[in-house]
Amino acid sequence: MHHIFTILSLGILLGFTSDDKICPENPQGIHYLKDIFADDFLVGTAIDYGEIRDTTNILHELIRNEFSAVVCENSMKADHTEPQEGIFNFRGGDAVVCYAERNGQTVTGHCLVWHSQCPAWMFGPDSCGNPVDRDILIRRMRNHIYGVCAHYRGKVKGWDVVNEAIEGDGSWRNSPYYRILGDEFIPLAFQFAHEADPDAELYYNDYGMDSPRKREAVVRLIRTLKARGLRFDAVGMQSHLSLWTDLSEYEKSIEAFAAEGVKVMATELDVSVLPWPGEMPNADISTNFEYQEKYNPYRDGLPNDILAQQADFYRQLFAIYRRHSADITRVTFWGVHDGTSWLNNFPIHGRTNYPLFFDRSLQRKPFVDDIIRDALSNSYSK
Ligand code: XIL
């Protein structure tokens, strides 16, 4: 046994590639994503009750082996955690936390303040029938953040404190939070989250980060929050991308955020291969188009040329992540495999999309091994 270790250490000293690495817990020498990128960033996935209750062993093995971080796809959103004012429900979130603990994975809290999947009471009249006003909304927001953050203190590494407050043109989104509190709701949310859990990292999370105007607005937001002395750890770039996303603009945003001295995370990565029926693609969950066959072209399988385009896109993307790994702390996919991706139902219900690393049979797509080889071969400098 001793000899094996000596030989292995010698191999490492002599600069053998990690292709030769054999860990006791991974005797087949399979390169799992979380291990390959362990020195670069966490590799995460979104899960929820569906995955936890699943009885397929290979699904659990896949989640445990490939990923070092998880996030709840829905269970920590306000409509789940506080469905009625003052009545909290942590069942889903607790199940995910417990599952992650068993797997040795970190948990991200998603999310505290978001206009979507927010219970109606948040913006409704109070018990005396008075319409919601500034003071009432601040109190509700504070109670919500305090309640949820206190419950997950020590269990959640960080929170998406505010989700999607900025439009693609850089203006503030006209959400009820904004209409009632103006942009002040953002610093307030960060303040409350920090008061409730001083050890938690705090993030601003949004989609469409390849838009230059949005990038500039996020940079302004970081500066404002920092100027006020508020804790701000990282920008979450949701990264709901498609084969047509301009990756050079996306990379510029990573650079711009890092230049502000904060970390960057890809928080909801998927790469859609299906046509977007409207003008500018977005990830606003209220966007909805009627089903038409022409928008669901790959119902019976993904043609090889499209798979090749996706392979090329993902390889370029991971080259970007590796180039910026000093600033990137986590890359999380939005879902485990194509079969359960939200993109089968967004922005059109009932399509067949192929956005992730794992196919419907839970097999790695062939290009994942190419990405792993790229990472092992040091072809991209850090
Ligand atoms: C999505 C979930 O994946 C769906 O299951 C749910 O029906 C709607 O929300 N941006 C976000 C995520 O921040 O919370 C959204 O998740 C996808 C877009």
XYZ file of C-alpha atoms and ligand atoms in Angstrom:
400
model
C 0.000 0.000 0.000
C 2.787 2.305 1.075
C 4.432 1.753 -2.317
C 1.323 2.764 -4.176
C 1.273 6.092 -2.362
C 4.961 6.621 -3.006
C 4.495 5.896 -6.683
C 1.479 8.198 -6.834
C 3.263 11.057 -5.063
C 6.262 10.538 -7.311
C 3.952 10.669 -10.290
C 2.516 13.966 -9.128
C 6.014 15.330 -8.468
C 7.102 14.280 -11.919
C 4.131 16.160 -13.323
C 1.956 13.291 -14.531
C -1.444 14.609 -15.474
C -4.259 13.927 -13.019
C -5.458 11.391 -15.590
C -3.276 9.035 -13.589
C -4.954 9.916 -10.288
C -6.661 7.064 -8.497
C -8.461 8.004 -5.310
C -9.510 5.282 -2.853
C -13.146 6.453 -3.030
C -13.050 6.535 -6.824
C -11.247 3.332 -7.805
C -12.441 3.389 -11.408
C -10.635 6.674 -11.858
C -13.752 8.413 -13.163
C -13.287 12.158 -13.283
C -16.231 13.703 -11.537
C -17.029 17.334 -12.208
C -16.737 18.412 -8.591
C -13.227 16.916 -8.348
C -11.973 18.198 -11.662
C -12.916 21.755 -10.748
C -12.243 21.449 -7.010
C -9.405 23.978 -7.115
C -11.405 26.321 -9.337
C -15.004 26.537 -8.134
C -17.854 24.533 -6.647
C -19.966 22.699 -9.196
C -23.624 22.746 -8.240
C -27.069 21.632 -9.288
C -30.621 22.673 -8.479
C -32.661 19.931 -6.818
C -35.879 19.666 -4.857
C -38.437 17.164 -3.619
C -38.568 15.487 -7.036
C -34.934 14.413 -6.842
C -34.929 13.660 -3.119
C -37.929 11.351 -3.327
C -36.718 9.640 -6.484
C -35.963 5.978 -5.905
C -33.465 5.650 -8.747
C -30.108 4.980 -7.185
C -28.120 6.199 -10.129
C -29.756 9.619 -9.814
C -28.578 9.916 -6.203
C -25.132 8.634 -7.101
C -24.908 11.129 -9.917
C -25.897 14.033 -7.656
C -23.530 12.921 -4.908
C -20.569 12.163 -7.164
C -20.678 14.993 -9.656
C -21.748 17.998 -7.574
C -20.260 19.824 -4.590
C -23.137 22.303 -4.129
C -26.915 22.308 -4.310
C -29.674 24.890 -4.376
C -33.438 24.426 -3.997
C -35.170 24.850 -7.316
C -38.314 26.151 -5.576
C -38.603 25.282 -1.886
C -36.804 28.299 -0.416
C -38.777 30.870 -2.402
C -41.133 33.105 -0.419
C -44.365 31.430 -1.576
C -43.016 28.173 -0.137
C -41.291 29.448 3.022
C -44.005 31.885 4.181
C -47.223 30.991 2.346
C -49.259 32.958 4.883
C -47.959 35.955 6.730
C -46.079 34.807 9.832
C -46.640 31.107 9.080
C -43.412 29.583 7.898
C -42.959 26.278 6.122
C -39.463 24.875 5.854
C -40.278 21.291 4.891
C -38.904 21.358 1.362
C -35.859 23.436 2.229
C -35.051 21.316 5.272
C -35.223 18.156 3.185
C -32.736 19.603 0.705
C -30.418 20.811 3.485
C -30.468 17.367 5.097
C -29.824 15.649 1.745
C -26.916 18.005 1.034
C -25.433 17.460 4.501
C -25.401 13.708 3.914
C -23.632 14.309 0.596
C -21.147 16.838 1.973
C -22.479 19.555 -0.354
C -22.864 23.264 0.347
C -26.329 24.815 0.089
C -27.200 28.156 -1.447
C -30.378 29.888 -0.295
C -32.566 30.960 -3.226
C -34.054 33.485 -2.714
C -35.225 36.141 -0.229
C -36.669 39.064 -2.204
C -38.142 38.420 -5.647
C -41.336 39.664 -7.278
C -42.053 36.191 -8.729
C -43.152 33.218 -6.631
C -43.902 35.755 -3.918
C -47.087 35.170 -1.884
C -49.942 37.604 -2.587
C -50.125 38.724 1.049
C -46.752 40.465 0.724
C -48.319 43.270 -1.312
C -51.922 42.917 -0.128
C -53.877 44.990 2.419
C -53.169 44.436 6.120
C -55.587 42.690 8.489
C -57.476 45.971 9.016
C -57.923 46.416 5.289
C -55.331 49.201 4.928
C -53.540 49.001 1.589
C -49.897 48.057 1.819
C -47.631 51.057 2.255
C -43.941 51.665 2.762
C -43.867 50.852 6.475
C -46.006 47.731 6.157
C -43.910 46.365 3.284
C -40.621 47.048 5.086
C -41.961 45.254 8.157
C -43.122 42.261 6.103
C -39.852 42.097 4.207
C -37.846 42.268 7.443
C -39.952 39.587 9.153
C -39.685 37.340 6.135
C -35.920 37.700 5.822
C -35.366 37.356 9.578
C -37.572 34.267 9.787
C -36.016 32.440 6.847
C -32.374 33.434 7.437
C -32.543 32.630 11.139
C -33.928 29.173 10.365
C -31.132 28.372 7.930
C -28.333 30.006 9.893
C -25.243 27.829 9.759
C -26.830 25.582 7.116
C -26.782 27.838 4.109
C -23.494 29.218 2.789
C -25.034 32.266 1.205
C -28.276 33.850 0.009
C -29.542 35.202 -3.257
C -30.821 38.207 -1.330
C -32.436 40.011 -4.242
C -33.377 38.329 -7.498
C -34.042 40.100 -10.816
C -34.404 43.769 -9.840
C -32.936 45.144 -13.079
C -34.300 45.155 -16.642
C -32.244 44.410 -19.747
C -31.938 48.138 -20.521
C -30.427 48.805 -17.091
C -33.527 50.408 -15.555
C -35.084 49.194 -12.312
C -37.728 46.543 -12.808
C -41.153 47.956 -12.104
C -42.028 45.333 -9.470
C -44.324 45.926 -6.482
C -41.196 46.154 -4.302
C -39.892 48.944 -6.515
C -43.235 50.729 -6.859
C -43.720 50.862 -3.098
C -40.161 51.313 -1.824
C -38.183 52.566 -4.818
C -34.692 51.114 -5.253
C -34.256 51.398 -1.475
C -35.725 47.896 -1.141
C -32.404 46.433 -2.277
C -30.094 47.892 0.414
C -32.797 47.193 2.991
C -32.920 43.536 1.981
C -29.134 43.222 2.221
C -29.151 44.926 5.621
C -31.860 42.613 7.005
C -30.189 39.476 5.643
C -26.891 40.426 7.259
C -28.578 41.219 10.572
C -30.319 37.851 10.522
C -27.253 35.785 9.568
C -23.961 37.697 9.856
C -21.963 34.705 8.601
C -23.917 34.128 5.398
C -22.566 35.338 2.090
C -24.912 37.720 0.302
C -25.533 37.804 -3.440
C -27.416 39.781 -6.064
C -28.780 37.373 -8.700
C -30.132 38.109 -12.187
C -30.490 36.781 -15.733
C -29.480 38.369 -19.044
C -26.072 39.391 -17.728
C -24.673 39.439 -21.261
C -26.544 42.720 -21.773
C -24.076 45.654 -21.513
C -26.731 47.943 -19.990
C -27.610 45.416 -17.337
C -23.908 44.852 -16.620
C -23.433 48.601 -16.034
C -26.489 48.746 -13.774
C -25.228 45.813 -11.693
C -21.839 47.505 -11.342
C -23.622 50.664 -10.119
C -25.594 48.557 -7.661
C -22.446 46.926 -6.262
C -20.896 50.369 -5.769
C -23.997 51.709 -4.032
C -24.214 48.788 -1.641
C -20.510 48.905 -0.851
C -20.564 52.691 -0.385
C -23.206 52.123 2.271
C -20.962 49.648 4.036
C -23.289 46.717 3.351
C -22.024 43.180 3.025
C -21.932 42.073 -0.595
C -20.070 38.925 -1.579
C -20.906 37.977 -5.123
C -22.935 38.554 -8.237
C -24.986 35.572 -9.308
C -25.179 35.408 -13.081
C -28.147 33.113 -13.607
C -26.780 32.007 -16.995
C -29.924 30.782 -18.674
C -28.074 30.836 -21.982
C -28.831 29.562 -25.451
C -26.720 28.558 -28.442
C -27.095 32.141 -29.635
C -25.797 33.922 -26.518
C -22.848 36.227 -27.193
C -20.215 34.718 -24.914
C -17.824 37.626 -25.323
C -20.406 39.949 -23.740
C -21.006 37.382 -21.011
C -17.274 37.230 -20.294
C -17.080 41.038 -20.156
C -19.650 40.956 -17.366
C -17.579 38.487 -15.350
C -14.618 40.833 -15.763
C -16.620 43.931 -14.863
C -18.023 42.415 -11.655
C -14.660 40.981 -10.613
C -13.080 44.406 -11.168
C -15.397 45.698 -8.419
C -13.699 43.330 -6.009
C -16.582 40.879 -5.645
C -16.845 37.217 -6.564
C -18.875 35.916 -9.468
C -21.015 32.794 -9.709
C -22.927 31.123 -12.520
C -26.011 30.258 -10.510
C -28.584 28.739 -12.885
C -26.674 27.458 -15.862
C -28.422 25.857 -18.816
C -27.972 26.181 -22.568
C -31.212 25.963 -24.522
C -31.088 24.551 -28.042
C -34.674 25.467 -28.927
C -35.892 28.520 -30.842
C -37.049 31.475 -28.784
C -40.465 32.494 -30.097
C -40.287 36.211 -29.238
C -37.728 38.952 -29.787
C -35.133 39.048 -27.009
C -34.822 35.831 -24.995
C -35.219 36.277 -21.236
C -35.713 34.165 -18.135
C -38.654 36.056 -16.657
C -40.807 33.152 -15.482
C -44.024 35.009 -16.378
C -43.080 34.913 -20.079
C -45.338 32.465 -21.866
C -45.981 31.569 -25.493
C -48.516 29.232 -27.005
C -47.292 25.804 -28.121
C -46.685 25.330 -31.825
C -44.993 22.318 -33.424
C -42.434 24.499 -35.189
C -41.088 25.590 -31.795
C -40.513 21.981 -30.723
C -38.271 20.646 -33.492
C -36.321 17.950 -31.578
C -39.130 15.994 -29.981
C -37.649 12.703 -31.169
C -34.013 13.396 -30.365
C -31.305 15.979 -30.752
C -29.654 15.967 -34.201
C -25.893 15.536 -34.175
C -25.162 18.936 -35.675
C -27.081 20.693 -32.889
C -25.357 18.548 -30.268
C -22.037 19.564 -31.842
C -23.035 23.235 -31.571
C -23.921 22.750 -27.929
C -20.628 20.936 -27.321
C -18.723 23.818 -28.848
C -20.708 26.374 -26.847
C -20.194 24.580 -23.520
C -16.471 24.078 -24.211
C -16.047 27.791 -24.856
C -18.063 28.592 -21.754
C -15.983 26.361 -19.495
C -12.814 27.806 -20.981
C -14.138 31.199 -19.836
C -14.901 29.851 -16.358
C -11.426 28.401 -16.089
C -9.812 31.607 -17.305
C -11.629 33.475 -14.540
C -11.524 30.796 -11.894
C -9.733 33.137 -9.479
C -12.930 35.218 -9.387
C -15.546 32.489 -9.851
C -16.594 30.610 -6.736
C -19.406 28.407 -8.057
C -20.934 27.137 -11.280
C -24.388 25.690 -10.664
C -26.553 24.010 -13.274
C -30.304 24.632 -13.120
C -31.325 21.018 -12.764
C -29.657 17.607 -12.909
C -30.638 16.251 -16.328
C -32.499 17.224 -19.485
C -35.597 15.241 -18.559
C -36.470 17.409 -15.562
C -35.170 20.784 -16.754
C -37.582 23.697 -16.335
C -36.780 24.588 -19.975
C -39.084 21.777 -21.152
C -41.881 24.061 -19.952
C -40.459 27.565 -20.305
C -41.357 29.770 -22.118
C -43.639 27.245 -23.827
C -45.212 24.329 -22.017
C -44.465 20.788 -23.182
C -41.372 21.071 -25.364
C -38.348 18.740 -25.431
C -35.212 20.690 -24.602
C -31.645 19.460 -24.040
C -29.929 22.140 -21.951
C -27.788 20.265 -19.414
C -24.706 18.023 -19.104
C -26.741 14.859 -18.448
C -29.284 13.404 -20.876
C -32.645 11.832 -20.135
C -31.011 8.494 -19.319
C -28.765 10.268 -16.789
C -25.750 9.717 -19.042
C -23.113 12.360 -19.470
C -23.197 13.883 -22.907
C -20.012 13.056 -24.830
C -18.752 16.654 -24.742
C -18.542 16.595 -20.939
C -15.515 14.338 -21.229
C -13.975 16.804 -23.682
C -14.508 19.604 -21.172
C -12.881 17.497 -18.489
C -9.966 16.743 -20.801
C -9.634 20.468 -21.535
C -9.485 21.147 -17.801
C -6.916 18.419 -17.195
C -4.672 19.405 -20.058
C -3.979 22.890 -18.711
C -4.761 24.264 -22.111
C -6.308 27.290 -20.480
C -4.105 29.258 -18.164
C -5.587 30.346 -14.864
C -37.939 28.289 -11.965
C -38.078 26.814 -11.582
O -37.081 26.084 -12.232
C -39.442 26.308 -11.950
O -39.640 24.987 -11.435
C -40.539 27.209 -11.410
O -41.789 26.782 -11.897
C -40.296 28.645 -11.852
O -38.996 29.057 -11.440
N -34.896 32.357 -12.496
C -34.852 31.965 -11.181
C -35.342 30.626 -10.807
O -34.275 32.697 -10.358
O -35.865 30.608 -9.499
C -36.387 30.114 -11.780
O -36.727 28.781 -11.431
C -35.875 30.201 -13.191
C -35.545 31.635 -13.558
